[in-house]
Amino acid sequence: MTKKILCFIACFISLSISAYCQKNEHLALTPPMGWNSWNTFSSEINEQLIKDMADKLVASGMKNAGYEYIVIDDCWLSHERDSIGNLQADPIKFPSGMKAVGDYIHSKGLKFGMYNCAGTMTCAGYPGTHGYEYQDALSYAKWGVDYLKYDWCYTDGINAKEAYTTMSKALTATGRPIVFSICEWGTSMPWKWAAPVAHLWRTTGDISCSWVEKKMSENFIPLGITKIIDIEANLREYAGPGHWNDPDMLEVGNGLSFNEDKTHFTMWAMLAAPLIAGNDLRKMSKQTLDILTNSNVIAIDQDSLGIQALHYMVKDSVEIWVKPLVGGNWAFCFFNRSEQKQKINFDFASHIINDTFSHRILNTNILKYKIYDLWERKEIGYTNKMLKYDIPSHSVLLLKLSPNKFTE
Ligand code: GLA
């Protein structure tokens, strides 16, 4: 074969590989966990605050519980790129620059997340990445970024799949493993196309710290927790290891009632959602910390099968959600979204749950299961007895069913 033909074949192979080289496949095999600045601090961020949050994530025990990413959301940028078009940090908010912030985060054994946007500007009006994808990806890699949240403001006329694919390839081309978090609010149904491109995608508009929608202004009605849960219910078949539905960051500790915080956290775990705290870690109460670090609930979220819960049925005004877990276990969540306390009488034997998506069947007539109450941290019996419980308003009963004898 002549040199020319060999060269042609080599070029063809490398072009084909780069065309398919989208996201890094080995990341986010369980839903990412961390902290993000937006829900509490919005534009009021700076270097010291981010360092404080990294310190607190470690000192509070959250790092040990699994939280690893510190993500700086919108408003970290200077309003201008530099003379050669590089992004630069706001020199007042981040005087040491983003590499130094990243180094600090890494020195605490944590990972570093940042934010930008597929449009010409970020949602808060700072330079967006449109047209600068490869250049910006290189800046992130140079600064040691491990996670990029990529938003969707100022994107008139841009195709979402193309824009996110370009950025995904740009990140992969840097050679640095960077988790890619799509944030286009579900408008182009990313669950249908983004699995090869991203590790997680927002499924809804912005969350608010409320049980139901709360109108902020004429054009801005952020979603309540319950509405987001309803949207997610229809998307379970799209989630799995390395590609997650993202119902937005947590509002735990930001003003919901104790039961609502518990429910919010429980349902995010049932939904195999990323657990990205959004509260002020310096001021959190013991109650908030106990919720955020409940290892039983986190284990449901982080289960290695990565199956999002099934909304099985509504009984006695209580929703029943089930999530198959590794080792033949199941998470069982009774969710009372009503304004009154509800009594449940649940006979496991009369419910044979056939989850056709995960190909798993729960039949307690064939196998007896031991039941654990995951919030109360205690065994409460077996599935051969009727389960009787009072569930307070806006609250949950979260159980784990473990087969008496089972090997997968
Ligand atoms: C959008 C995103 C939010 C946040 C803000 C920042 O609204 O959905 O999560 O990142 O932008 O401006």
Coordinates of C-alpha atoms and ligand atoms in Angstrom, one line a residue:
M1 CA 0.0 0.0 0.0
T2 CA 1.3 3.4 -0.8
K3 CA 2.0 6.0 1.9
K4 CA -0.9 8.1 0.6
I5 CA -3.5 5.3 1.1
L6 CA -2.2 4.6 4.6
C7 CA -2.4 8.2 5.5
F8 CA -5.9 8.4 4.1
I9 CA -7.0 5.4 6.2
A10 CA -5.4 6.9 9.4
C11 CA -7.1 10.2 8.8
F12 CA -10.5 8.5 8.2
I13 CA -10.2 6.4 11.4
S14 CA -9.2 9.4 13.6
L15 CA -11.9 11.6 12.1
S16 CA -14.5 8.8 12.7
I17 CA -13.3 8.4 16.3
S18 CA -13.4 12.1 17.0
A19 CA -16.9 12.3 15.5
Y20 CA -18.1 9.7 18.0
C21 CA -16.0 10.9 20.9
Q22 CA -18.6 12.7 22.9
K23 CA -18.8 12.5 26.6
N24 CA -16.4 10.7 28.9
E25 CA -18.3 7.4 29.5
H26 CA -16.8 6.5 32.9
L27 CA -18.2 9.4 35.0
A28 CA -21.2 9.8 37.2
L29 CA -22.0 6.1 37.3
T30 CA -24.2 7.0 40.4
P31 CA -26.0 10.4 40.6
P32 CA -23.5 13.2 41.3
M33 CA -23.5 14.7 44.8
G34 CA -22.2 18.1 45.8
W35 CA -23.1 21.7 46.6
N36 CA -24.0 24.6 44.2
S37 CA -24.0 28.3 45.0
W38 CA -27.1 29.4 43.1
N39 CA -30.1 28.5 45.3
T40 CA -28.9 30.5 48.2
F41 CA -26.3 33.0 46.9
S42 CA -27.3 33.8 43.4
S43 CA -24.9 36.6 42.2
E44 CA -23.5 37.2 45.8
I45 CA -20.5 34.8 45.4
N46 CA -16.8 35.3 46.0
E47 CA -13.6 33.4 46.6
Q48 CA -13.9 33.3 50.4
L49 CA -17.5 32.1 50.3
I50 CA -16.6 29.2 48.0
K51 CA -13.6 28.3 50.2
D52 CA -15.9 28.5 53.3
M53 CA -18.3 26.1 51.6
A54 CA -15.6 23.7 50.7
D55 CA -14.3 23.8 54.4
K56 CA -17.9 23.2 55.7
L57 CA -18.6 20.4 53.3
V58 CA -15.7 18.6 54.9
A59 CA -16.1 19.7 58.5
S60 CA -19.8 19.0 58.6
G61 CA -19.4 15.4 57.5
M62 CA -21.1 15.9 54.2
K63 CA -18.0 14.9 52.3
N64 CA -17.9 11.7 54.2
A65 CA -21.5 11.2 53.4
G66 CA -20.7 11.4 49.6
Y67 CA -20.9 15.0 48.6
E68 CA -17.9 15.8 46.4
Y69 CA -18.5 18.6 43.9
I70 CA -18.4 22.3 44.8
V71 CA -20.1 24.0 41.9
I72 CA -19.8 27.7 41.3
D73 CA -22.9 28.8 39.4
D74 CA -23.6 32.0 37.4
C75 CA -21.9 35.4 38.1
W76 CA -18.3 34.3 38.6
L77 CA -17.2 35.9 35.3
S78 CA -15.8 39.3 34.4
H79 CA -18.1 41.1 31.9
E80 CA -15.3 40.9 29.2
R81 CA -13.2 38.1 27.7
D82 CA -9.5 39.0 27.7
S83 CA -7.6 40.3 24.6
I84 CA -7.3 36.8 23.1
G85 CA -10.9 35.8 23.9
N86 CA -10.3 33.8 27.1
L87 CA -12.9 33.8 29.8
Q88 CA -11.7 35.5 32.9
A89 CA -12.9 35.5 36.5
D90 CA -14.4 38.7 38.0
P91 CA -11.2 40.2 39.6
I92 CA -13.1 41.6 42.6
K93 CA -15.0 38.4 43.5
F94 CA -12.2 36.0 42.6
P95 CA -8.9 37.9 42.8
S96 CA -6.8 34.8 42.9
G97 CA -8.4 33.4 39.7
M98 CA -10.2 30.2 39.1
K99 CA -7.2 27.9 39.1
A100 CA -6.4 28.9 42.7
V101 CA -10.0 28.3 43.7
G102 CA -9.9 24.9 42.0
D103 CA -6.6 24.1 43.8
Y104 CA -8.2 25.0 47.1
I105 CA -11.2 22.8 46.5
H106 CA -8.9 19.9 45.4
S107 CA -6.7 20.4 48.5
K108 CA -9.8 19.5 50.5
G109 CA -10.2 16.2 48.6
L110 CA -13.2 17.7 46.7
K111 CA -14.0 18.3 43.1
F112 CA -14.4 21.6 41.3
G113 CA -17.6 22.5 39.3
M114 CA -18.3 25.6 37.2
Y115 CA -21.0 27.1 35.1
N116 CA -21.5 28.6 31.7
C117 CA -24.1 28.8 29.0
A118 CA -24.6 27.6 25.4
G119 CA -25.8 31.1 24.4
T120 CA -24.0 34.4 23.8
M121 CA -24.5 35.3 27.4
T122 CA -25.2 33.5 30.7
C123 CA -28.6 33.9 32.2
A124 CA -27.2 36.7 34.4
G125 CA -25.6 38.5 31.4
Y126 CA -22.0 37.4 31.5
P127 CA -20.0 36.1 28.5
G128 CA -21.5 32.9 27.2
T129 CA -19.7 30.1 25.4
H130 CA -21.4 30.2 22.0
G131 CA -18.6 30.2 19.4
Y132 CA -15.9 29.7 22.0
E133 CA -16.6 26.0 23.0
Y134 CA -13.1 24.6 22.5
Q135 CA -11.3 27.6 23.9
D136 CA -13.5 27.7 27.0
A137 CA -13.2 23.9 27.5
L138 CA -9.4 24.3 27.5
S139 CA -9.7 27.1 30.1
Y140 CA -11.7 24.8 32.3
A141 CA -9.3 21.9 31.9
K142 CA -6.4 24.3 32.8
W143 CA -8.2 25.4 35.9
G144 CA -8.8 21.8 37.0
V145 CA -12.5 21.8 36.5
D146 CA -14.2 18.4 37.1
Y147 CA -17.9 19.3 36.4
L148 CA -19.5 21.8 34.0
K149 CA -23.2 23.0 34.3
Y150 CA -24.1 24.4 30.9
D151 CA -27.2 26.6 30.7
W152 CA -29.5 27.7 27.9
C153 CA -30.1 31.5 28.0
Y154 CA -29.5 33.8 25.0
T155 CA -29.7 30.9 22.5
D156 CA -32.1 32.2 19.9
G157 CA -31.9 30.1 16.7
I158 CA -29.5 27.6 18.2
N159 CA -30.3 23.8 18.0
A160 CA -29.9 22.3 21.5
K161 CA -28.7 18.9 20.5
E162 CA -26.0 20.4 18.3
A163 CA -24.9 23.0 20.8
Y164 CA -24.6 20.5 23.7
T165 CA -22.9 18.0 21.5
T166 CA -20.3 20.5 20.4
M167 CA -19.5 21.4 24.1
S168 CA -19.5 17.8 25.0
K169 CA -16.9 17.1 22.3
A170 CA -14.9 20.1 23.4
L171 CA -14.7 18.9 27.0
T172 CA -13.7 15.4 25.9
A173 CA -11.1 16.8 23.6
T174 CA -9.3 18.4 26.6
G175 CA -8.5 14.9 27.9
R176 CA -9.7 15.9 31.4
P177 CA -12.6 13.9 32.8
I178 CA -15.3 16.5 33.2
V179 CA -18.9 15.7 34.2
F180 CA -21.2 17.5 31.8
S181 CA -24.5 18.8 33.2
I182 CA -27.1 20.0 30.7
C183 CA -29.4 22.8 31.9
E184 CA -31.9 23.6 29.2
W185 CA -34.9 23.0 31.5
G186 CA -36.3 20.1 29.5
T187 CA -37.4 22.3 26.6
S188 CA -35.9 20.1 23.9
M189 CA -36.6 16.8 25.8
P190 CA -32.9 16.1 26.3
W191 CA -33.8 12.7 27.9
K192 CA -34.5 11.5 24.4
W193 CA -31.1 12.5 22.9
A194 CA -28.6 13.5 25.5
A195 CA -27.4 10.2 27.0
P196 CA -24.4 10.0 24.6
V197 CA -23.6 13.7 25.2
A198 CA -24.1 14.4 28.9
H199 CA -24.1 12.8 32.3
L200 CA -27.2 14.6 33.6
W201 CA -29.8 16.9 32.2
R202 CA -32.3 19.2 33.9
T203 CA -35.9 18.0 33.2
T204 CA -37.7 21.1 34.4
G205 CA -37.5 24.9 34.9
D206 CA -36.0 26.3 38.1
I207 CA -37.0 24.8 41.5
S208 CA -38.2 27.1 44.2
C209 CA -38.2 26.6 47.9
S210 CA -41.9 25.7 48.1
W211 CA -44.2 22.8 48.1
V212 CA -46.2 24.2 45.1
E213 CA -45.5 26.9 42.6
K214 CA -44.7 30.3 43.9
K215 CA -45.1 33.3 41.6
M216 CA -42.1 35.5 41.8
S217 CA -43.1 38.0 39.0
E218 CA -45.4 38.2 36.0
N219 CA -43.1 36.0 33.9
F220 CA -41.3 34.0 36.5
I221 CA -43.0 31.2 38.3
P222 CA -40.4 28.7 39.6
L223 CA -41.6 25.2 40.2
G224 CA -42.6 23.7 43.6
I225 CA -41.2 20.4 44.8
T226 CA -44.5 18.4 44.0
K227 CA -44.8 19.7 40.5
I228 CA -41.2 18.6 39.7
I229 CA -41.9 15.1 41.2
D230 CA -44.9 14.8 38.8
I231 CA -42.8 15.7 35.8
E232 CA -40.1 13.2 36.7
A233 CA -42.6 10.4 37.1
N234 CA -42.8 10.0 33.3
L235 CA -39.1 10.0 32.6
R236 CA -37.8 7.0 34.5
E237 CA -36.9 4.9 31.5
Y238 CA -34.3 7.5 30.5
A239 CA -32.2 7.5 33.6
G240 CA -29.4 5.1 34.4
P241 CA -25.7 4.9 35.4
G242 CA -23.9 7.8 33.7
H243 CA -27.0 9.5 32.4
W244 CA -29.4 11.0 34.9
N245 CA -32.6 13.0 34.9
D246 CA -31.9 16.1 37.0
P247 CA -34.9 17.6 38.8
D248 CA -32.7 20.6 39.9
M249 CA -30.7 21.3 43.0
L250 CA -31.9 20.7 46.6
E251 CA -33.8 23.3 48.6
V252 CA -33.3 21.3 51.9
G253 CA -32.5 23.8 54.7
N254 CA -33.8 26.8 52.8
G255 CA -37.2 27.3 54.5
L256 CA -39.5 24.3 53.9
S257 CA -40.9 22.6 57.0
F258 CA -39.0 19.6 58.5
N259 CA -41.4 17.1 57.0
E260 CA -41.3 18.8 53.6
D261 CA -37.4 18.8 53.6
K262 CA -37.5 15.1 54.5
T263 CA -39.9 14.4 51.7
H264 CA -38.0 16.5 49.2
F265 CA -34.8 14.6 50.0
T266 CA -36.5 11.2 50.1
M267 CA -38.2 11.8 46.7
W268 CA -34.9 13.0 45.1
A269 CA -33.3 9.8 46.3
M270 CA -36.2 7.7 45.0
L271 CA -35.8 9.5 41.6
A272 CA -32.1 8.7 41.5
A273 CA -31.5 12.4 41.2
P274 CA -28.3 14.2 41.6
L275 CA -28.0 15.4 45.2
I276 CA -26.7 18.9 44.9
A277 CA -27.2 20.8 48.1
G278 CA -28.1 24.5 47.8
N279 CA -28.2 25.8 51.3
D280 CA -25.8 27.9 53.3
L281 CA -23.6 25.3 54.9
R282 CA -22.2 27.7 57.5
K283 CA -25.7 28.2 59.0
M284 CA -27.4 24.9 58.6
S285 CA -29.3 23.4 61.6
K286 CA -28.6 20.0 63.0
Q287 CA -31.9 18.9 61.5
T288 CA -30.9 20.0 58.0
L289 CA -27.5 18.3 58.4
D290 CA -29.2 15.1 59.6
I291 CA -31.4 15.1 56.5
L292 CA -28.6 15.8 54.1
T293 CA -26.4 13.1 55.6
N294 CA -28.8 10.3 56.2
S295 CA -26.8 7.4 54.9
N296 CA -29.8 5.2 54.5
V297 CA -31.5 7.6 52.2
I298 CA -28.3 8.5 50.3
A299 CA -27.8 4.7 49.7
I300 CA -31.2 4.6 48.0
D301 CA -30.1 7.4 45.7
Q302 CA -26.7 6.0 45.0
D303 CA -27.8 2.4 44.5
S304 CA -25.5 1.0 41.8
L305 CA -28.4 -0.3 39.6
G306 CA -29.3 3.3 39.0
I307 CA -33.0 2.6 38.5
Q308 CA -35.3 5.6 39.0
A309 CA -38.4 4.8 41.1
L310 CA -41.7 3.7 39.6
H311 CA -44.9 5.6 40.6
Y312 CA -46.7 2.4 41.4
M313 CA -50.1 3.6 42.6
V314 CA -52.2 5.8 44.9
K315 CA -53.8 4.2 47.9
D316 CA -55.7 5.8 50.7
S317 CA -54.7 9.2 49.2
V318 CA -51.1 8.2 49.6
E319 CA -48.7 7.7 46.6
I320 CA -46.7 4.6 46.5
W321 CA -43.3 4.7 44.8
V322 CA -41.0 1.7 44.4
K323 CA -37.4 1.5 43.4
P324 CA -35.6 -1.8 42.7
L325 CA -32.2 -2.0 44.4
V326 CA -29.2 -4.1 44.1
G327 CA -29.2 -7.5 45.8
G328 CA -33.0 -8.0 45.3
N329 CA -33.8 -5.2 47.7
W330 CA -36.6 -2.7 47.1
A331 CA -37.1 0.9 48.4
F332 CA -40.8 1.5 49.1
C333 CA -41.9 5.1 49.7
F334 CA -45.4 6.1 50.9
F335 CA -45.8 9.8 50.0
N336 CA -48.6 11.8 51.5
R337 CA -48.8 15.1 49.6
S338 CA -52.1 16.0 51.1
E339 CA -52.9 18.6 53.8
Q340 CA -54.1 15.9 56.2
K341 CA -52.6 13.1 58.1
Q342 CA -53.4 9.8 56.2
K343 CA -53.7 6.3 57.5
I344 CA -52.4 3.5 55.4
N345 CA -53.2 -0.2 55.5
F346 CA -51.1 -2.0 53.0
D347 CA -51.1 -5.7 52.4
F348 CA -47.9 -6.6 50.5
A349 CA -49.3 -10.0 49.7
S350 CA -52.0 -8.6 47.5
H351 CA -49.6 -6.5 45.4
I352 CA -47.4 -8.3 42.9
I353 CA -45.3 -5.6 41.4
N354 CA -44.1 -6.4 37.9
D355 CA -41.7 -3.6 36.8
T356 CA -41.5 -4.2 33.1
F357 CA -38.8 -1.5 32.7
S358 CA -36.3 -3.0 35.1
H359 CA -37.5 -6.6 34.6
R360 CA -37.9 -7.1 38.3
I361 CA -40.9 -8.6 40.2
L362 CA -41.7 -8.1 43.8
N363 CA -43.9 -10.9 45.0
T364 CA -44.0 -11.3 48.7
N365 CA -46.0 -14.5 48.4
I366 CA -42.9 -16.2 47.1
L367 CA -40.3 -14.5 49.2
K368 CA -40.7 -13.0 52.6
Y369 CA -39.0 -9.6 53.0
K370 CA -37.7 -7.9 56.1
I371 CA -38.8 -4.3 56.4
Y372 CA -36.6 -1.4 57.6
D373 CA -37.8 2.1 58.3
L374 CA -35.0 4.1 56.8
W375 CA -35.7 7.4 58.6
E376 CA -36.3 5.8 62.0
R377 CA -33.4 3.5 61.4
K378 CA -35.2 0.4 62.7
E379 CA -36.6 -3.0 61.6
I380 CA -40.4 -3.0 61.7
G381 CA -41.3 -6.6 60.8
Y382 CA -41.9 -8.6 57.7
T383 CA -44.0 -8.3 54.6
N384 CA -46.3 -11.1 55.6
K385 CA -48.2 -8.8 58.0
M386 CA -50.4 -5.9 57.1
L387 CA -48.5 -2.6 57.2
K388 CA -50.5 0.0 59.3
Y389 CA -49.2 3.5 59.6
D390 CA -50.2 7.1 60.0
I391 CA -48.3 9.4 57.6
P392 CA -48.3 13.1 58.5
S393 CA -49.2 15.7 55.9
H394 CA -46.5 16.5 53.4
S395 CA -44.5 13.6 54.7
V396 CA -43.2 10.1 53.7
L397 CA -42.7 6.7 55.1
L398 CA -39.5 5.3 53.5
L399 CA -38.9 1.6 53.8
K400 CA -36.3 -0.9 52.5
L401 CA -37.5 -4.4 51.8
S402 CA -34.7 -7.0 52.0
P403 CA -35.3 -10.6 50.9
N404 CA -34.8 -13.1 53.7
K405 CA -32.7 -15.3 51.4
F406 CA -31.7 -14.0 48.1
T407 CA -28.6 -13.8 45.9
E408 CA -28.6 -12.0 42.6
Ligands
GLA1 C1 -30.9 29.3 35.1 C2 -30.6 27.9 35.7 C3 -30.4 28.1 37.2 C4 -29.2 29.0 37.4 C5 -29.5 30.3 36.8 C6 -28.2 31.2 36.8 O1 -32.1 29.8 35.5 O2 -31.7 27.1 35.4 O3 -30.2 26.8 37.8 O4 -28.1 28.4 36.9 O5 -29.8 30.1 35.4 O6 -28.4 32.4 36.1

